[in-house]
Short mmCIF file of C-alpha atoms (C1' of nucleotides) in Angstrom, two decimals:
data_model
loop_
_atom_site.label_atom_id
_atom_site.label_comp_id
_atom_site.label_asym_id
_atom_site.label_seq_id
_atom_site.Cartn_x
_atom_site.Cartn_y
_atom_site.Cartn_z
CA UNK A 249 153.57 27.59 45.36
CA UNK A 250 150.91 26.77 42.61
CA UNK A 251 147.93 25.02 43.60
CA UNK A 252 147.33 21.94 41.68
CA UNK A 253 144.28 19.84 41.27
CA UNK A 254 143.26 16.28 40.93
CA UNK A 255 140.19 16.40 39.16
CA UNK A 256 138.53 19.14 37.03
CA UNK A 257 135.51 19.28 39.61
CA UNK A 258 137.84 20.47 42.42
CA UNK A 259 139.10 23.35 40.32
CA UNK A 260 135.44 24.73 39.60
CA UNK A 261 134.44 24.37 43.22
CA UNK A 262 137.66 26.07 44.16
CA UNK A 263 136.31 29.02 42.28
CA UNK A 264 132.53 29.18 42.64
CA UNK A 265 132.40 27.08 45.92
CA UNK A 266 131.43 28.53 49.30
CA UNK A 267 128.37 29.68 50.94
CA UNK A 268 127.77 32.84 48.79
CA UNK A 269 129.79 33.03 45.63
CA UNK A 270 127.45 30.94 43.73
CA UNK A 271 124.29 32.68 44.87
CA UNK A 272 125.76 35.99 43.83
CA UNK A 273 126.70 34.65 40.53
CA UNK A 274 123.26 33.31 39.96
CA UNK A 275 121.63 36.65 40.64
CA UNK A 276 124.07 38.37 38.43
CA UNK A 277 123.13 36.02 35.76
CA UNK A 278 119.79 38.01 35.67
CA UNK A 279 121.59 41.11 34.69
CA UNK A 280 123.09 44.04 36.03
CA UNK A 281 122.95 44.56 40.09
CA UNK A 282 123.65 47.40 42.76
CA UNK A 283 125.58 46.52 45.67
CA UNK A 284 122.01 47.31 47.86
CA UNK A 285 120.23 45.48 45.45
CA UNK A 286 122.47 42.08 45.78
CA UNK A 287 122.42 42.67 49.61
CA UNK A 288 118.42 42.70 49.36
CA UNK A 289 118.35 39.67 47.17
CA UNK A 290 120.78 37.67 49.76
CA UNK A 291 118.98 37.67 52.76
CA UNK A 292 120.99 36.58 55.48
CA UNK A 293 124.36 37.74 53.86
CA UNK A 294 126.45 40.11 55.85
CA UNK A 295 127.76 43.55 54.32
CA UNK A 296 131.46 41.90 55.23
CA UNK A 297 130.71 38.71 53.39
CA UNK A 298 128.91 40.39 50.55
CA UNK A 299 132.03 43.03 49.99
CA UNK A 300 134.37 40.17 50.50
CA UNK A 301 132.79 37.68 48.30
CA UNK A 302 132.30 40.38 45.37
CA UNK A 303 135.87 41.29 45.52
CA UNK A 304 137.03 37.80 45.36
CA UNK A 305 134.78 37.38 42.19
CA UNK A 306 136.01 40.34 40.66
CA UNK A 307 139.97 38.99 41.33
CA UNK A 308 138.94 35.96 39.68
CA UNK A 309 137.50 37.77 36.70
CA UNK A 310 133.92 36.41 37.01
CA UNK A 311 132.30 39.75 37.47
CA UNK A 312 133.21 43.45 36.85
CA UNK A 313 132.59 46.52 39.16
CA UNK A 314 131.91 49.76 37.69
CA UNK A 315 131.82 52.54 40.13
CA UNK A 316 129.49 55.53 38.72
CA UNK A 317 131.45 58.09 41.16
CA UNK A 318 128.31 59.82 42.03
CA UNK A 319 126.83 61.19 45.50
CA UNK A 320 125.46 59.05 46.78
CA UNK A 321 127.74 56.27 45.58
CA UNK A 322 126.13 54.07 42.70
CA UNK A 323 128.24 50.78 42.03
CA UNK A 324 127.02 48.06 39.47
CA UNK A 325 128.24 44.66 39.15
CA UNK A 326 127.68 42.26 36.21
CA UNK A 327 129.12 39.11 34.96
CA UNK A 328 131.99 39.28 32.52
CA UNK A 329 132.45 36.85 29.66
CA UNK A 330 134.29 34.54 31.85
CA UNK A 331 131.65 34.86 34.39
CA UNK A 332 128.66 34.16 31.66
CA UNK A 333 130.81 31.03 30.80
CA UNK A 334 129.36 29.73 34.02
CA UNK A 335 125.75 30.08 32.79
CA UNK A 336 125.48 26.01 32.14
CA UNK A 337 126.56 25.31 35.80
CA UNK A 338 124.26 27.95 37.31
CA UNK A 339 121.36 26.76 35.51
CA UNK A 340 122.22 23.13 36.29
CA UNK A 341 122.31 24.15 39.85
CA UNK A 342 119.29 25.96 39.95
CA UNK A 343 117.13 23.39 38.13
CA UNK A 344 118.37 20.71 40.69
CA UNK A 345 117.56 22.97 43.48
CA UNK A 346 113.91 23.40 42.18
CA UNK A 347 113.39 19.71 41.63
CA UNK A 348 115.05 19.04 45.26
CA UNK A 349 112.76 21.47 46.59
CA UNK A 350 109.60 20.00 45.20
CA UNK A 351 110.73 16.26 46.15
CA UNK A 352 111.80 17.30 49.55
CA UNK A 353 108.96 19.69 50.36
CA UNK A 354 110.98 22.65 51.07
CA UNK A 355 109.79 26.06 49.93
CA UNK A 356 111.83 28.69 48.36
CA UNK A 357 110.70 32.27 49.43
CA UNK A 358 112.22 34.61 46.92
CA UNK A 359 112.81 38.29 48.43
CA UNK B 284 112.52 25.31 62.77
CA UNK B 285 113.07 24.21 59.20
CA UNK B 286 115.69 26.32 57.13
CA UNK B 287 114.05 28.35 54.14
CA UNK B 288 115.75 29.50 51.14
CA UNK B 289 115.72 32.49 49.13
CA UNK B 290 116.93 31.08 45.60
CA UNK B 291 116.92 27.39 44.21
CA UNK B 292 120.79 27.88 44.02
CA UNK B 293 120.96 28.67 47.76
CA UNK B 294 119.51 24.99 48.26
CA UNK B 295 121.57 23.25 46.13
CA UNK B 296 124.80 24.75 47.58
CA UNK B 297 123.59 23.71 50.87
CA UNK B 298 123.14 20.20 49.53
CA UNK B 299 126.37 19.68 47.45
CA UNK B 300 128.61 22.77 48.52
CA UNK B 301 131.66 22.53 50.29
CA UNK B 302 135.38 21.96 49.65
CA UNK B 303 134.72 17.81 49.08
CA UNK B 304 131.15 16.79 48.79
CA UNK B 305 130.96 17.74 45.23
CA UNK B 306 134.32 15.95 44.52
CA UNK B 307 133.30 12.84 46.16
CA UNK B 308 130.07 12.84 44.21
CA UNK B 309 131.84 13.10 40.74
CA UNK B 310 133.91 10.14 41.80
CA UNK B 311 131.11 8.24 42.60
CA UNK B 312 129.32 9.19 39.29
CA UNK B 313 131.82 6.89 37.60
CA UNK B 314 130.77 3.90 39.46
CA UNK B 315 130.93 2.42 42.88
CA UNK B 316 133.91 2.75 45.24
CA UNK B 317 135.50 1.48 48.28
CA UNK B 318 136.46 3.86 51.08
CA UNK B 319 140.38 3.38 50.29
CA UNK B 320 139.57 4.20 46.56
CA UNK B 321 137.68 7.43 47.19
CA UNK B 322 140.65 8.18 49.48
CA UNK B 323 143.36 7.68 46.84
CA UNK B 324 141.22 9.32 44.35
CA UNK B 325 140.97 12.61 46.31
CA UNK B 326 144.45 13.59 47.42
CA UNK B 327 144.34 15.98 50.44
CA UNK B 328 141.38 15.06 51.90
CA UNK B 329 141.85 13.78 55.74
CA UNK B 330 140.37 10.48 56.82
CA UNK B 331 138.34 12.47 59.21
CA UNK B 332 136.81 14.57 56.35
CA UNK B 333 136.32 11.64 54.10
CA UNK B 334 134.07 9.86 56.88
CA UNK B 335 132.16 13.03 57.91
CA UNK B 336 131.32 13.87 54.15
CA UNK B 337 130.24 10.38 52.99
CA UNK B 338 127.90 10.24 56.14
CA UNK B 339 126.53 13.54 55.53
CA UNK B 340 125.91 12.50 51.73
CA UNK B 341 124.31 9.37 53.11
CA UNK B 342 122.01 11.27 55.38
CA UNK B 343 120.96 13.62 52.54
CA UNK B 344 120.03 10.48 50.51
CA UNK B 345 122.62 11.03 47.96
CA UNK B 346 125.10 7.95 48.29
CA UNK B 347 124.52 4.56 49.63
CA UNK B 348 126.76 2.66 51.86
CA UNK B 349 127.03 -1.25 51.74
CA UNK B 350 129.08 -2.75 54.33
CA UNK B 351 130.18 -6.37 53.19
CA UNK B 352 130.78 -7.62 56.44
CA UNK B 353 133.99 -9.34 55.86
CA UNK B 354 137.38 -9.39 57.35
CA UNK B 355 139.12 -7.38 56.35
CA UNK B 356 136.37 -4.64 56.14
CA UNK B 357 134.89 -3.86 52.59
CA UNK B 358 132.65 -1.04 52.39
CA UNK B 359 131.14 0.07 48.93
CA UNK B 360 129.75 3.38 48.14
CA UNK B 361 127.41 4.38 45.51
CA UNK B 362 125.00 7.01 44.35
CA UNK B 363 121.29 6.62 44.88
CA UNK B 364 118.83 7.66 42.27
CA UNK B 365 118.66 10.91 44.28
CA UNK B 366 122.47 11.26 43.91
CA UNK B 367 122.00 10.37 40.22
CA UNK B 368 119.87 13.19 39.53
CA UNK B 369 122.73 15.60 40.06
CA UNK B 370 124.37 14.31 37.17
CA UNK B 371 123.56 17.29 34.95
CA UNK B 372 125.34 19.15 37.79
CA UNK B 373 128.39 17.24 38.27
CA UNK B 374 128.82 17.28 34.31
CA UNK B 375 128.49 20.80 34.29
CA UNK B 376 131.11 21.47 37.02
CA UNK B 377 133.36 19.20 35.47
CA UNK B 378 133.26 20.58 31.79
CA UNK B 379 133.60 24.03 33.37
CA UNK B 380 136.64 22.94 35.13
CA UNK B 381 138.34 21.61 32.28
CA UNK B 382 137.52 24.52 30.04
CA UNK B 383 138.84 27.03 32.88
CA UNK B 384 142.08 24.81 33.47
CA UNK B 385 142.70 25.39 29.68
CA UNK B 386 142.06 29.14 30.02
CA UNK B 387 144.18 29.68 32.97
CA UNK B 388 147.04 27.35 32.37
CA UNK B 389 146.25 25.48 35.56
CA UNK B 390 147.25 21.71 35.14
CA UNK B 391 145.38 18.84 36.48
CA UNK B 392 147.00 15.77 37.82
CA UNK B 393 144.80 13.04 37.96
CA UNK B 394 145.78 10.41 40.63
"C1'" DC C 110 124.68 54.54 49.59
"C1'" DT C 111 128.80 52.05 49.37
"C1'" DG C 112 131.86 50.30 51.63
"C1'" DA C 113 136.13 49.32 55.11
"C1'" DA C 114 137.75 48.21 59.92
"C1'" DT C 115 137.64 46.03 64.38
"C1'" DC C 116 136.34 42.53 67.57
"C1'" DC C 117 135.10 37.92 68.88
"C1'" DC C 118 132.76 33.83 68.84
"C1'" DA C 119 132.06 29.08 66.55
"C1'" DA C 120 132.44 25.92 63.28
"C1'" DT C 121 135.87 23.62 60.22
"C1'" DC C 122 139.99 21.24 59.51
"C1'" DG C 123 144.39 18.43 59.70
"C1'" DA C 124 147.53 15.52 61.93
"C1'" DT C 125 148.20 11.93 64.54
"C1'" DA C 126 147.27 8.05 67.19
"C1'" DC C 127 144.32 4.40 67.92
"C1'" DT C 128 140.75 0.12 67.30
"C1'" DG C 129 137.78 -3.73 65.66
"C1'" DC D 95 140.50 -2.15 55.66
"C1'" DA D 96 137.67 1.03 57.27
"C1'" DG D 97 136.97 3.80 60.15
"C1'" DT D 98 137.08 6.88 65.56
"C1'" DA D 99 139.18 10.00 69.09
"C1'" DT D 100 141.44 13.81 70.40
"C1'" DC D 101 143.64 18.20 69.69
"C1'" DG D 102 145.28 22.38 68.34
"C1'" DA D 103 145.27 25.58 64.45
"C1'" DT D 104 142.68 27.98 61.34
"C1'" DT D 105 139.10 30.11 59.20
"C1'" DG D 106 134.36 31.88 58.54
"C1'" DG D 107 131.14 34.96 59.63
"C1'" DG D 108 128.13 37.93 62.78
"C1'" DA D 109 127.68 42.48 64.79
"C1'" DT D 110 129.11 46.74 65.07
"C1'" DT D 111 131.11 51.21 63.77
"C1'" DC D 112 133.23 54.28 61.19
"C1'" DA D 113 134.02 57.13 56.60
"C1'" DG D 114 133.53 59.23 52.07
#
DNA sequence: CTGAATCCCAATCGATACTG
DNA sequence: CAGTATCGATTGGGATTCAG
């Protein structure tokens, strides 16, 4: 049965919600990244979660996966047009995070 | 030990992330609401989750809870100034949900 | 290097029943 | 009306191991 939503926000949360999806999208918003780069940019994520989330985002049409087929392996992830349509959302989340960090005195240590 | 973040988006997700928080904030963005109203506006949420999320949002300083102390009980929830600072985020999530629903043909049935 | 597969624990959640 | 209590089911997620 098809899922239905009672509010547009609910739909959005269903797509970009969860612990890691948004963070990964935010990193890809900065440009193409390899698997290992995303892992390094996202401390705390396990390889299992990284793989799972990337495949979900790919299935939802938000990111593209390009396997260069080389040895050693080289895989690049990028936002699709659909993913890029999230830019205002990602920017709003980013901006609020910065302001909230200042207000609450929390520090953000970029890798 | 204090939690640290590697990215502002991660902080934001930590505060407004999860299945229900954002939806509840989006409803309160429209104005003051009582417990029962929020329950009705949010089909699918259990009373347990509703209570829990409301208390978390209150603890995080995003919403206020006013108990009128009457019989029968009457409790009103509202955004605080801190909660209202999320308006751009909530609006971005809302707008993207509307557009995504159109693109994917998903319908949204407001209660 | 980029994953897939397995095991296992902890947190999360829904349903239901109950209270002031 | 506005919650709380409890229980059982489900899920998320980490650690580890292995493969191409």
